[in-house]
Amino acid sequence: MDCVFCRIVSGELRGYKVYEDEQFFAFLDINPIRPGHILVIPKTHCVNIFDTPEVFSERYYSVVQKLSRSVSNAMLADGINVFQLNGSAAGQIVLHSHIHIVPRHKDDGASLSHDNRMKLEDAELKSICSRIIEHI
Ligand code: AMP
Ligand code: ZN
């Protein structure tokens, strides 16, 4: 199966990993809405909220909660957006279930759409990655 997120989990594709346990994996979004934007995914391939095995669902939220705190503390955020797009009609592009965590600052003017995403240099992504890991 040609799934970009499965390839990141297996290490075949480079990902800026911030967290991994037996069931979940989290890494920096490559085109972030704001610096510190991460994605949390189940390691087992599933598409979205509709086919995610219930056995993962509860833990999914608790991993998202834990990592929201880490991202918030690492990026000194004033708030956090947590969201998931389910189905192409809802804007889902990558068909491997993922929950977005986006740190927000007062009046940062960011939009949650796919437009106007940031492009960060490798060094900046690496530095953000380490900062989040230090706060886990
Ligand atoms: P969506 O499916 O609409 O939630 O969007 C997919 C998200 O995955 C977007 O925010 C992309 O920037 C992000 N993305 C796509 N490919 C990669 C990748 N190779 N590494 C990290 N993030 C990615
Ligand atoms: Zn996958």
PDB file of C-alpha atoms and ligand atoms in Angstrom:
ATOM      1  CA  MET A   1       0.000   0.000   0.000  1.00  0.00           C
ATOM      2  CA  ASP A   2       1.382   3.378  -0.931  1.00  0.00           C
ATOM      3  CA  CYS A   3       0.598   5.432   2.148  1.00  0.00           C
ATOM      4  CA  VAL A   4       2.880   8.355   2.945  1.00  0.00           C
ATOM      5  CA  PHE A   5       2.216   8.187   6.710  1.00  0.00           C
ATOM      6  CA  CYS A   6       2.782   4.403   6.864  1.00  0.00           C
ATOM      7  CA  ARG A   7       6.106   5.057   5.133  1.00  0.00           C
ATOM      8  CA  ILE A   8       7.010   7.648   7.778  1.00  0.00           C
ATOM      9  CA  VAL A   9       6.137   5.186  10.575  1.00  0.00           C
ATOM     10  CA  SER A  10       8.284   2.461   8.983  1.00  0.00           C
ATOM     11  CA  GLY A  11      11.198   4.893   8.593  1.00  0.00           C
ATOM     12  CA  GLU A  12      11.195   4.562   4.818  1.00  0.00           C
ATOM     13  CA  LEU A  13      10.368   8.283   4.523  1.00  0.00           C
ATOM     14  CA  ARG A  14      11.896  11.008   6.652  1.00  0.00           C
ATOM     15  CA  GLY A  15       9.604  12.374   9.344  1.00  0.00           C
ATOM     16  CA  TYR A  16      10.327  14.807  12.191  1.00  0.00           C
ATOM     17  CA  LYS A  17       9.214  12.418  14.918  1.00  0.00           C
ATOM     18  CA  VAL A  18       8.268  13.861  18.315  1.00  0.00           C
ATOM     19  CA  TYR A  19       6.603  10.816  19.913  1.00  0.00           C
ATOM     20  CA  GLU A  20       6.097   7.082  19.482  1.00  0.00           C
ATOM     21  CA  ASP A  21       4.580   4.283  21.541  1.00  0.00           C
ATOM     22  CA  GLU A  22       3.269   0.812  20.644  1.00  0.00           C
ATOM     23  CA  GLN A  23       0.134   2.189  18.983  1.00  0.00           C
ATOM     24  CA  PHE A  24       0.707   5.851  18.119  1.00  0.00           C
ATOM     25  CA  PHE A  25       3.216   8.062  16.364  1.00  0.00           C
ATOM     26  CA  ALA A  26       3.482  11.858  16.154  1.00  0.00           C
ATOM     27  CA  PHE A  27       5.559  14.086  13.889  1.00  0.00           C
ATOM     28  CA  LEU A  28       5.788  17.643  12.627  1.00  0.00           C
ATOM     29  CA  ASP A  29       3.458  18.659   9.817  1.00  0.00           C
ATOM     30  CA  ILE A  30       5.788  19.440   6.921  1.00  0.00           C
ATOM     31  CA  ASN A  31       3.721  22.479   5.848  1.00  0.00           C
ATOM     32  CA  PRO A  32       2.551  23.811   9.170  1.00  0.00           C
ATOM     33  CA  ILE A  33      -0.250  26.251   9.826  1.00  0.00           C
ATOM     34  CA  ARG A  34       2.014  27.571  12.598  1.00  0.00           C
ATOM     35  CA  PRO A  35       5.441  26.412  13.840  1.00  0.00           C
ATOM     36  CA  GLY A  36       4.943  23.458  16.190  1.00  0.00           C
ATOM     37  CA  HIS A  37       2.008  22.034  14.183  1.00  0.00           C
ATOM     38  CA  ILE A  38       2.101  18.247  14.665  1.00  0.00           C
ATOM     39  CA  LEU A  39       0.089  15.248  13.499  1.00  0.00           C
ATOM     40  CA  VAL A  40      -0.810  12.308  15.742  1.00  0.00           C
ATOM     41  CA  ILE A  41      -1.537   9.037  13.950  1.00  0.00           C
ATOM     42  CA  PRO A  42      -2.280   5.404  14.797  1.00  0.00           C
ATOM     43  CA  LYS A  43       0.622   3.245  13.576  1.00  0.00           C
ATOM     44  CA  THR A  44      -1.844   0.759  12.131  1.00  0.00           C
ATOM     45  CA  HIS A  45      -3.210   2.034   8.856  1.00  0.00           C
ATOM     46  CA  CYS A  46      -6.787   3.267   9.015  1.00  0.00           C
ATOM     47  CA  VAL A  47      -8.337   6.035   6.948  1.00  0.00           C
ATOM     48  CA  ASN A  48     -10.223   8.254   9.345  1.00  0.00           C
ATOM     49  CA  ILE A  49     -12.685   8.393  12.244  1.00  0.00           C
ATOM     50  CA  PHE A  50     -15.067   5.945  10.562  1.00  0.00           C
ATOM     51  CA  ASP A  51     -12.779   2.915  10.343  1.00  0.00           C
ATOM     52  CA  THR A  52     -10.482   3.498  13.335  1.00  0.00           C
ATOM     53  CA  PRO A  53     -10.822   0.423  15.586  1.00  0.00           C
ATOM     54  CA  GLU A  54     -12.599   1.400  18.796  1.00  0.00           C
ATOM     55  CA  VAL A  55      -9.792  -0.155  20.773  1.00  0.00           C
ATOM     56  CA  PHE A  56      -7.588   2.774  19.632  1.00  0.00           C
ATOM     57  CA  SER A  57     -10.101   5.597  19.920  1.00  0.00           C
ATOM     58  CA  GLU A  58      -9.945   6.255  23.640  1.00  0.00           C
ATOM     59  CA  ARG A  59      -6.133   6.175  23.785  1.00  0.00           C
ATOM     60  CA  TYR A  60      -5.972   8.330  20.663  1.00  0.00           C
ATOM     61  CA  TYR A  61      -7.552  11.207  22.573  1.00  0.00           C
ATOM     62  CA  SER A  62      -5.356  10.749  25.598  1.00  0.00           C
ATOM     63  CA  VAL A  63      -2.191  10.813  23.451  1.00  0.00           C
ATOM     64  CA  VAL A  64      -3.531  13.959  21.745  1.00  0.00           C
ATOM     65  CA  GLN A  65      -4.180  15.530  25.149  1.00  0.00           C
ATOM     66  CA  LYS A  66      -0.673  14.739  26.408  1.00  0.00           C
ATOM     67  CA  LEU A  67       0.983  16.039  23.225  1.00  0.00           C
ATOM     68  CA  SER A  68      -1.206  19.175  23.198  1.00  0.00           C
ATOM     69  CA  ARG A  69       0.305  20.071  26.565  1.00  0.00           C
ATOM     70  CA  SER A  70       3.816  19.402  25.249  1.00  0.00           C
ATOM     71  CA  VAL A  71       3.291  21.503  22.119  1.00  0.00           C
ATOM     72  CA  SER A  72       1.681  24.285  24.119  1.00  0.00           C
ATOM     73  CA  ASN A  73       4.519  24.418  26.632  1.00  0.00           C
ATOM     74  CA  ALA A  74       7.250  24.061  24.014  1.00  0.00           C
ATOM     75  CA  MET A  75       5.866  26.826  21.798  1.00  0.00           C
ATOM     76  CA  LEU A  76       4.611  29.051  24.657  1.00  0.00           C
ATOM     77  CA  ALA A  77       1.188  28.994  23.016  1.00  0.00           C
ATOM     78  CA  ASP A  78      -1.848  30.981  24.106  1.00  0.00           C
ATOM     79  CA  GLY A  79      -4.177  28.303  22.714  1.00  0.00           C
ATOM     80  CA  ILE A  80      -4.245  25.078  20.706  1.00  0.00           C
ATOM     81  CA  ASN A  81      -6.357  23.923  17.769  1.00  0.00           C
ATOM     82  CA  VAL A  82      -7.086  20.179  17.727  1.00  0.00           C
ATOM     83  CA  PHE A  83      -8.905  18.875  14.665  1.00  0.00           C
ATOM     84  CA  GLN A  84      -9.346  16.008  12.236  1.00  0.00           C
ATOM     85  CA  LEU A  85     -10.599  16.053   8.654  1.00  0.00           C
ATOM     86  CA  ASN A  86     -12.598  12.950   7.732  1.00  0.00           C
ATOM     87  CA  GLY A  87     -13.259  12.271   4.057  1.00  0.00           C
ATOM     88  CA  SER A  88     -12.311  14.281   0.995  1.00  0.00           C
ATOM     89  CA  ALA A  89     -15.529  16.306   1.229  1.00  0.00           C
ATOM     90  CA  ALA A  90     -14.265  17.466   4.622  1.00  0.00           C
ATOM     91  CA  GLY A  91     -10.874  18.395   3.163  1.00  0.00           C
ATOM     92  CA  GLN A  92      -8.942  15.223   4.074  1.00  0.00           C
ATOM     93  CA  ILE A  93      -5.981  14.836   1.735  1.00  0.00           C
ATOM     94  CA  VAL A  94      -3.831  12.125   3.324  1.00  0.00           C
ATOM     95  CA  LEU A  95      -5.943   9.002   3.736  1.00  0.00           C
ATOM     96  CA  HIS A  96      -4.287   7.748   6.934  1.00  0.00           C
ATOM     97  CA  SER A  97      -6.101   8.879  10.083  1.00  0.00           C
ATOM     98  CA  HIS A  98      -4.435  11.885  11.712  1.00  0.00           C
ATOM     99  CA  ILE A  99      -5.285  14.504  14.307  1.00  0.00           C
ATOM    100  CA  HIS A 100      -3.781  17.970  13.900  1.00  0.00           C
ATOM    101  CA  ILE A 101      -2.424  19.855  16.919  1.00  0.00           C
ATOM    102  CA  VAL A 102      -1.656  23.498  16.133  1.00  0.00           C
ATOM    103  CA  PRO A 103      -0.261  25.951  18.673  1.00  0.00           C
ATOM    104  CA  ARG A 104      -1.818  29.420  18.441  1.00  0.00           C
ATOM    105  CA  HIS A 105      -0.796  32.832  19.667  1.00  0.00           C
ATOM    106  CA  LYS A 106      -2.985  35.838  20.266  1.00  0.00           C
ATOM    107  CA  ASP A 107      -3.630  37.639  16.965  1.00  0.00           C
ATOM    108  CA  ASP A 108      -1.373  35.281  14.930  1.00  0.00           C
ATOM    109  CA  GLY A 109      -3.845  35.626  12.052  1.00  0.00           C
ATOM    110  CA  ALA A 110      -3.417  31.981  10.954  1.00  0.00           C
ATOM    111  CA  SER A 111      -6.159  30.165   9.071  1.00  0.00           C
ATOM    112  CA  LEU A 112      -6.893  26.461   9.441  1.00  0.00           C
ATOM    113  CA  SER A 113      -7.213  25.905   5.704  1.00  0.00           C
ATOM    114  CA  HIS A 114      -4.684  24.315   3.365  1.00  0.00           C
ATOM    115  CA  ASP A 115      -3.877  27.734   1.904  1.00  0.00           C
ATOM    116  CA  ASN A 116      -1.032  29.902   3.111  1.00  0.00           C
ATOM    117  CA  ARG A 117       0.860  27.077   4.840  1.00  0.00           C
ATOM    118  CA  MET A 118       4.371  27.805   6.098  1.00  0.00           C
ATOM    119  CA  LYS A 119       7.566  26.400   4.607  1.00  0.00           C
ATOM    120  CA  LEU A 120      10.229  25.997   7.264  1.00  0.00           C
ATOM    121  CA  GLU A 121      13.884  25.170   6.780  1.00  0.00           C
ATOM    122  CA  ASP A 122      15.215  21.799   7.907  1.00  0.00           C
ATOM    123  CA  ALA A 123      17.196  23.429  10.752  1.00  0.00           C
ATOM    124  CA  GLU A 124      14.086  25.167  12.089  1.00  0.00           C
ATOM    125  CA  LEU A 125      12.010  21.974  11.890  1.00  0.00           C
ATOM    126  CA  LYS A 126      14.764  20.084  13.750  1.00  0.00           C
ATOM    127  CA  SER A 127      14.910  22.736  16.445  1.00  0.00           C
ATOM    128  CA  ILE A 128      11.107  22.757  16.939  1.00  0.00           C
ATOM    129  CA  CYS A 129      11.142  18.957  17.024  1.00  0.00           C
ATOM    130  CA  SER A 130      13.737  18.923  19.838  1.00  0.00           C
ATOM    131  CA  ARG A 131      11.880  21.611  21.759  1.00  0.00           C
ATOM    132  CA  ILE A 132       8.647  19.570  21.715  1.00  0.00           C
ATOM    133  CA  ILE A 133      10.491  16.370  22.686  1.00  0.00           C
ATOM    134  CA  GLU A 134      12.027  18.184  25.673  1.00  0.00           C
ATOM    135  CA  HIS A 135       8.510  19.000  26.874  1.00  0.00           C
ATOM    136  CA  ILE A 136       7.084  15.461  26.660  1.00  0.00           C
TER     137      ILE A 136
HETATM  138  P1  AMP B   1      -5.336  16.624   5.682  1.00  0.00           P
HETATM  139  O1  AMP B   1      -5.428  15.214   5.140  1.00  0.00           O
HETATM  140  O2  AMP B   1      -6.236  17.567   4.918  1.00  0.00           O
HETATM  141  O3  AMP B   1      -5.555  16.702   7.161  1.00  0.00           O
HETATM  142  O4  AMP B   1      -3.886  17.190   5.384  1.00  0.00           O
HETATM  143  C1  AMP B   1      -2.756  16.378   5.428  1.00  0.00           C
HETATM  144  C2  AMP B   1      -1.698  17.075   6.248  1.00  0.00           C
HETATM  145  O5  AMP B   1      -0.535  16.276   6.169  1.00  0.00           O
HETATM  146  C3  AMP B   1      -1.328  18.476   5.743  1.00  0.00           C
HETATM  147  O6  AMP B   1      -1.363  19.381   6.841  1.00  0.00           O
HETATM  148  C4  AMP B   1       0.080  18.293   5.183  1.00  0.00           C
HETATM  149  O7  AMP B   1       0.889  19.431   5.326  1.00  0.00           O
HETATM  150  C5  AMP B   1       0.594  17.106   5.979  1.00  0.00           C
HETATM  151  N1  AMP B   1       1.595  16.288   5.288  1.00  0.00           N
HETATM  152  C6  AMP B   1       1.519  15.762   4.044  1.00  0.00           C
HETATM  153  N2  AMP B   1       2.616  15.037   3.748  1.00  0.00           N
HETATM  154  C7  AMP B   1       3.426  15.101   4.844  1.00  0.00           C
HETATM  155  C8  AMP B   1       4.707  14.575   5.158  1.00  0.00           C
HETATM  156  N3  AMP B   1       5.409  13.816   4.301  1.00  0.00           N
HETATM  157  N4  AMP B   1       5.229  14.857   6.386  1.00  0.00           N
HETATM  158  C9  AMP B   1       4.554  15.622   7.266  1.00  0.00           C
HETATM  159  N5  AMP B   1       3.330  16.151   7.025  1.00  0.00           N
HETATM  160  C10 AMP B   1       2.768  15.905   5.826  1.00  0.00           C
HETATM  161 ZN    ZN B   2      -1.130   4.457   6.251  1.00  0.00          ZN
END
